Amino acid sequence: MRRAIDAHLKTMRLLPPLSPLSSSPSLFSVCTFLTLKHPPAVSNSISKTLILHSIPTSPHSSIPSLRSREFRPSSVIGPFAIRCVSTASSPEGALEWNEPVLCSEVGEGTKASVDKDDKPNIPVRAYFISTSVDLRSLVEQNRVNFIPPTSRMTNYVVFRFGELVKTDSAFGPSLSGSDCCYMVVFQYGSIILFNVPEPEIDGYLKIVEKHASGLLHEMKKDEYEVREKPDLDTWMEGGLDYIMLQHLNTDGIRTIGSVLGQSIALDYYVRQVDGMVAEFTDINREMESTGKFKMKRKKLFQLVGKANSNLADVILKLGLFERSDIAWKDAKYAQIWEYLRDEFELTQRFASLDFKLKFVEHNIRFLQEILQNRKSDFLEWLIIALIGAEIMLSLYDILHRSALASL
């Protein structure tokens, strides 16, 4: 038997008989009053309801007539929740606790409880549209929306569109549930959009396309999510395709955007290297089947330049191994930066890219040796031909002189 009485069970008293039937000594009805601490609120559960079982004084009791009457299991009167229970004969008198009362049985039972700290999720979308963006001209044409940098990083800019909704939070204005949106543009071609409705995405991308060069035929896209929860025990908490923060501000947007921008751009360069690996694989299979190598020197040099430029872009433009200045200054953003790098596996993906580039480099070196040997063979045969021609001319000159001397 449970003996703990919940704090919500403040006052209990027995009502007068509800009907003539209840005056019968054989059975009676008990109504329990529960005083709610906060009447308007709806709690998930209310603790046990006290039920008293009585010993009948007469063996002949009209139980069917009692059951034919309809009673509501619970009702609400003002700040009190009333639960009426009709009891019949029991083998022996006892004081028992029944099962917990669900929230649907008390107060406004049809409405589910909502956590006041839950806020709308902030969608984050990453795009890679080109290999270069002129940030200076982009800032000049969008000076009103430009947010001045807070660090020494110069390979990206941040724009804010709309107005933040002011709240009473200790963290300041919140991006959740507001019409304000942010756009982070990187020099190497990545664009990160925060809290931008999907129908408006094309408009923001066109703002950047005017200042971009080397536009891609197929735009790369990735999606993520940020959730704000002020009462979170820790500064941040990771999840599947989302990150939960106590509060998202401009520094958080810069930190998250830097990792997402590197990730979407790295995906593009990985695909480029995969294409080169597939091309060299076809060449090797052709050499295996025919024993001949038909690639021209110009094509090979183009592959060499493409491999070297991709590696240089990943290391220099993306700054894959450069730590964010904001992460250097504040440990909270360093935690976000490190978590997102692990989440998107930037180090492992670069290691895979480097391995593929080494495979490409090995094939290029091998094919260069083949072309060099082919050129050496050509020069050797050319020298042999010239020597043979010189011998033929010398023989002709000797024969011609001997013929003239005989005359």
XYZ file of C-alpha atoms in Angstrom:
407
model
C 0.000 0.000 0.000
C 1.351 3.356 -0.955
C 1.504 5.806 1.915
C 2.972 8.902 0.265
C 0.432 11.623 -0.319
C 1.231 14.032 -3.159
C 1.571 17.737 -2.471
C -1.320 18.410 -4.848
C -3.701 16.624 -2.422
C -4.282 19.598 -0.117
C -7.777 19.222 1.228
C -10.191 16.350 1.407
C -13.700 16.303 2.707
C -16.754 14.159 2.257
C -19.839 15.548 0.527
C -23.384 14.960 1.756
C -25.234 12.084 0.102
C -25.877 12.748 -3.568
C -29.073 10.727 -3.779
C -31.458 8.787 -1.615
C -29.573 5.694 -2.594
C -26.483 6.951 -0.879
C -28.360 7.128 2.438
C -28.698 3.394 2.424
C -26.499 1.780 5.049
C -25.354 -0.760 2.508
C -23.346 1.596 0.310
C -22.436 5.216 -0.118
C -20.595 7.547 -2.478
C -17.428 9.405 -1.678
C -16.312 12.612 -3.403
C -12.743 13.724 -3.076
C -11.724 17.386 -3.432
C -8.298 18.122 -4.865
C -7.051 21.647 -4.364
C -4.901 22.643 -7.304
C -1.891 24.835 -6.653
C -2.271 26.606 -9.983
C -5.857 26.191 -11.279
C -5.290 27.365 -14.871
C -2.319 25.093 -15.485
C -2.661 21.487 -16.486
C -0.359 18.988 -14.876
C 0.605 15.716 -16.459
C -0.730 13.644 -13.559
C -2.382 14.087 -10.215
C -1.545 11.747 -7.377
C -3.706 9.103 -5.868
C -7.386 9.575 -5.058
C -8.493 8.336 -1.661
C -11.216 5.694 -1.787
C -13.008 4.407 1.320
C -14.632 1.001 1.172
C -17.414 0.329 3.703
C -18.733 -2.855 5.113
C -22.429 -3.276 4.207
C -24.878 -3.532 7.113
C -27.523 -5.254 5.028
C -27.053 -8.166 2.692
C -29.798 -6.881 0.443
C -28.564 -3.830 -1.363
C -29.822 -2.420 -4.624
C -26.519 -2.411 -6.499
C -28.120 -2.674 -9.980
C -30.198 0.422 -9.332
C -27.060 2.291 -8.351
C -25.185 1.221 -11.445
C -28.050 2.309 -13.644
C -27.377 5.890 -12.631
C -24.783 7.773 -14.666
C -21.932 9.480 -12.873
C -19.121 11.449 -14.469
C -15.723 10.178 -13.356
C -14.513 13.655 -12.608
C -15.533 17.256 -12.823
C -14.111 20.665 -12.088
C -15.646 23.268 -9.821
C -13.667 26.491 -9.608
C -10.152 25.817 -8.372
C -11.122 22.301 -7.182
C -11.028 19.058 -9.119
C -13.698 16.654 -7.855
C -13.557 12.925 -8.337
C -16.696 11.039 -7.288
C -16.400 7.324 -6.648
C -19.311 4.987 -5.886
C -18.383 1.971 -3.822
C -20.298 -1.183 -3.210
C -19.872 -4.068 -0.867
C -16.384 -5.095 0.081
C -15.240 -8.128 1.998
C -13.725 -5.908 4.618
C -13.298 -2.240 5.278
C -10.025 -0.866 3.871
C -8.288 2.362 3.030
C -6.747 2.096 -0.459
C -5.203 4.276 -3.202
C -6.413 3.976 -6.759
C -4.417 4.541 -9.965
C -3.058 8.034 -10.851
C -5.466 10.443 -12.467
C -4.355 11.465 -15.953
C -4.231 15.085 -17.069
C -7.239 14.452 -19.298
C -9.309 13.827 -16.165
C -8.473 17.080 -14.408
C -9.037 20.649 -15.520
C -8.786 21.242 -19.264
C -8.088 17.631 -20.078
C -8.325 18.025 -23.839
C -5.299 20.310 -24.020
C -1.821 18.848 -23.860
C 0.797 20.502 -21.704
C 3.327 22.599 -23.615
C 6.821 23.356 -22.410
C 7.145 27.107 -22.153
C 10.849 26.907 -23.056
C 10.260 25.144 -26.359
C 10.840 27.478 -29.306
C 10.550 27.044 -33.075
C 13.514 25.328 -34.680
C 15.832 27.460 -36.802
C 16.468 25.932 -40.246
C 20.006 26.240 -41.593
C 20.713 25.628 -45.291
C 24.159 25.522 -46.904
C 24.777 26.087 -50.632
C 27.874 25.988 -52.817
C 27.198 27.936 -56.011
C 30.613 29.030 -57.367
C 34.357 28.824 -56.860
C 34.808 32.525 -56.005
C 32.762 35.492 -54.724
C 33.763 39.155 -54.761
C 32.978 40.058 -51.153
C 33.928 43.711 -51.522
C 31.378 44.468 -54.228
C 28.791 42.351 -52.410
C 29.196 44.431 -49.251
C 29.065 47.700 -51.174
C 25.674 46.887 -52.664
C 24.251 45.545 -49.403
C 25.780 47.937 -46.901
C 22.494 48.370 -44.991
C 22.307 44.697 -44.097
C 26.027 44.194 -43.494
C 27.163 43.248 -39.972
C 30.719 44.432 -39.185
C 33.166 41.610 -38.421
C 34.156 40.790 -34.861
C 37.327 38.870 -35.753
C 40.262 39.034 -38.133
C 38.782 36.510 -40.545
C 38.345 38.190 -43.938
C 37.161 35.318 -46.101
C 33.460 35.727 -45.236
C 30.797 38.359 -44.537
C 27.525 38.264 -42.599
C 24.254 39.990 -43.548
C 21.059 40.387 -41.514
C 17.652 40.910 -43.107
C 14.593 41.908 -41.107
C 14.240 42.922 -37.459
C 14.767 40.813 -34.374
C 11.851 40.278 -32.034
C 12.651 41.698 -28.598
C 12.122 39.361 -25.672
C 12.586 39.470 -21.912
C 15.288 36.795 -22.063
C 18.544 37.470 -20.278
C 20.374 36.513 -23.475
C 18.833 39.321 -25.496
C 16.813 39.136 -28.744
C 16.153 35.622 -29.967
C 16.160 34.421 -33.546
C 13.537 31.773 -32.816
C 10.084 32.686 -33.971
C 11.151 36.011 -35.531
C 11.141 37.272 -39.093
C 14.849 38.074 -38.934
C 17.218 35.944 -41.037
C 20.978 35.824 -41.574
C 23.143 35.079 -44.598
C 26.825 34.140 -44.329
C 28.786 34.345 -47.609
C 32.294 32.907 -48.008
C 34.868 33.957 -50.551
C 35.288 30.409 -51.852
C 31.615 30.223 -52.872
C 29.622 28.847 -49.911
C 26.396 30.494 -48.729
C 24.768 29.689 -45.372
C 21.187 30.808 -44.722
C 19.710 30.975 -41.202
C 15.955 31.132 -40.605
C 15.147 31.851 -44.268
C 11.746 30.554 -45.483
C 12.087 28.157 -48.384
C 10.113 30.296 -50.891
C 12.578 33.170 -50.338
C 15.805 31.188 -50.767
C 16.204 31.882 -54.495
C 16.024 35.613 -53.881
C 18.910 35.524 -51.414
C 21.008 33.299 -53.682
C 20.548 35.701 -56.601
C 21.971 38.511 -54.472
C 25.251 36.594 -54.303
C 25.213 35.247 -57.861
C 25.674 38.778 -59.195
C 29.112 38.918 -57.555
C 30.179 35.291 -58.110
C 32.534 33.850 -60.714
C 32.970 30.271 -61.783
C 29.303 29.389 -61.284
C 28.657 25.675 -61.013
C 26.360 23.829 -63.371
C 24.887 21.928 -60.420
C 24.502 23.712 -57.096
C 25.405 21.744 -53.967
C 22.996 21.843 -51.011
C 22.954 20.666 -47.405
C 20.508 21.189 -44.522
C 20.920 21.445 -40.769
C 18.937 22.714 -37.776
C 19.546 24.821 -34.674
C 17.299 24.662 -31.625
C 17.195 27.203 -28.808
C 16.442 26.139 -25.241
C 17.312 28.725 -22.544
C 16.875 26.248 -19.665
C 19.369 23.771 -21.137
C 21.689 22.420 -18.453
C 24.784 22.803 -20.632
C 25.724 25.462 -23.157
C 25.106 23.140 -26.085
C 23.809 19.684 -26.800
C 24.144 17.771 -30.041
C 21.611 15.566 -31.776
C 20.864 13.879 -35.077
C 21.151 16.596 -37.757
C 20.664 19.385 -35.219
C 22.429 21.235 -32.425
C 20.659 22.618 -29.353
C 21.949 25.849 -27.790
C 20.876 27.973 -24.878
C 20.904 30.970 -27.195
C 21.933 31.634 -30.810
C 23.651 34.967 -31.456
C 25.852 36.432 -34.187
C 29.015 34.709 -32.961
C 27.188 31.400 -32.928
C 25.989 32.036 -36.476
C 29.555 32.772 -37.602
C 30.891 29.627 -35.917
C 28.202 27.316 -37.255
C 28.357 28.912 -40.705
C 32.133 28.467 -40.963
C 31.914 24.706 -40.426
C 28.896 24.231 -42.703
C 30.555 26.329 -45.430
C 33.695 24.196 -45.293
C 31.661 21.005 -45.304
C 29.587 21.828 -48.403
C 32.653 23.106 -50.286
C 34.696 20.067 -49.313
C 31.950 17.875 -50.704
C 32.326 19.616 -54.078
C 36.107 19.089 -54.167
C 35.733 15.474 -53.128
C 33.437 14.939 -56.089
C 35.984 16.591 -58.382
C 38.726 14.271 -57.177
C 36.379 11.296 -57.485
C 35.915 12.214 -61.138
C 39.687 12.229 -61.690
C 40.038 8.883 -59.929
C 37.339 7.400 -62.169
C 39.098 8.764 -65.261
C 42.442 7.247 -64.303
C 40.704 3.985 -63.488
C 39.324 3.828 -67.046
C 42.805 4.564 -68.462
C 44.358 1.781 -66.416
C 41.687 -0.694 -67.508
C 42.254 0.230 -71.145
C 45.996 -0.271 -70.736
C 45.311 -3.612 -69.090
C 43.188 -4.830 -72.006
C 45.103 -3.335 -74.978
C 48.591 -2.745 -73.613
C 48.580 0.753 -75.138
C 48.410 4.244 -73.738
C 46.595 6.781 -75.877
C 46.353 9.853 -73.606
C 47.879 13.001 -75.025
C 50.368 15.090 -73.122
C 48.016 18.098 -73.041
C 45.238 16.099 -71.386
C 47.631 14.757 -68.795
C 48.878 18.231 -67.961
C 45.286 19.380 -67.512
C 44.704 16.622 -64.988
C 47.877 17.585 -63.154
C 46.743 21.202 -62.927
C 43.258 20.201 -61.775
C 44.576 17.975 -58.997
C 46.998 20.616 -57.730
C 44.405 23.416 -57.827
C 41.852 21.338 -55.905
C 44.360 20.571 -53.179
C 45.414 24.224 -52.971
C 41.787 25.410 -52.761
C 40.981 22.992 -49.938
C 44.005 23.994 -47.877
C 44.241 27.717 -48.648
C 40.744 28.955 -49.584
C 38.687 26.791 -47.265
C 41.135 27.201 -44.380
C 40.317 23.669 -43.320
C 43.060 23.591 -40.691
C 42.617 27.154 -39.443
C 40.744 27.519 -36.187
C 38.029 30.156 -36.027
C 39.040 33.353 -34.201
C 35.766 33.289 -32.275
C 36.563 29.760 -31.133
C 39.978 30.956 -29.950
C 38.428 33.707 -27.812
C 35.527 31.861 -26.192
C 35.499 28.245 -25.014
C 31.737 27.987 -25.609
C 32.125 28.584 -29.337
C 35.212 26.380 -29.413
C 32.973 23.600 -28.128
C 30.471 24.238 -30.931
C 33.259 24.405 -33.528
C 34.847 21.133 -32.423
C 31.508 19.346 -32.153
C 30.407 20.358 -35.649
C 33.777 19.392 -37.157
C 33.377 15.947 -35.623
C 29.723 15.795 -36.650
C 30.525 16.556 -40.307
C 33.759 14.504 -40.178
C 35.852 17.209 -41.804
C 39.166 15.662 -40.749
C 38.232 12.182 -41.979
C 36.869 13.528 -45.255
C 40.033 15.514 -45.907
C 42.106 12.412 -45.133
C 40.056 10.504 -47.712
C 40.509 13.348 -50.206
C 44.256 13.393 -49.597
C 44.457 9.628 -50.140
C 42.604 9.932 -53.452
C 44.886 12.769 -54.534
C 47.900 10.595 -53.782
C 46.405 7.905 -55.999
C 45.933 10.501 -58.736
C 49.481 11.755 -58.207
C 50.864 8.224 -58.485
C 49.021 7.652 -61.757
C 50.124 11.011 -63.126
C 53.742 10.231 -62.340
C 53.443 6.824 -63.980
C 51.812 8.247 -67.109
C 54.385 11.037 -67.273
C 57.125 8.433 -67.274
C 55.368 6.640 -70.114
C 55.116 9.854 -72.106
C 58.717 10.704 -71.318
C 59.865 7.264 -72.459
C 57.773 7.630 -75.571
C 59.423 10.958 -76.301
C 62.879 9.503 -75.627
C 62.188 6.644 -78.018
C 61.085 9.123 -80.649
C 64.245 11.168 -80.241
C 66.394 8.053 -80.409
C 64.759 6.947 -83.616
C 65.121 10.449 -84.996
C 68.834 10.425 -84.225
C 69.180 7.020 -85.860
C 67.386 8.292 -88.930
C 69.621 11.358 -89.152
C 72.744 9.252 -88.786
C 71.493 6.912 -91.495
C 70.741 9.847 -93.770
C 74.211 11.247 -93.159
C 75.778 7.890 -94.029
C 73.749 7.703 -97.223
C 74.854 11.193 -98.221
C 78.464 10.322 -97.514
C 78.260 7.164 -99.650
C 76.603 9.100 -102.441
C 79.345 11.719 -102.314
C 82.091 9.034 -102.453
C 80.481 7.255 -105.378
C 79.951 10.483 -107.207
C 83.612 11.501 -106.795
C 84.891 8.117 -107.898
C 82.751 8.264 -111.001
C 84.128 11.668 -111.897
C 87.711 10.479 -111.325
C 87.258 7.534 -113.678
C 86.251 9.869 -116.432
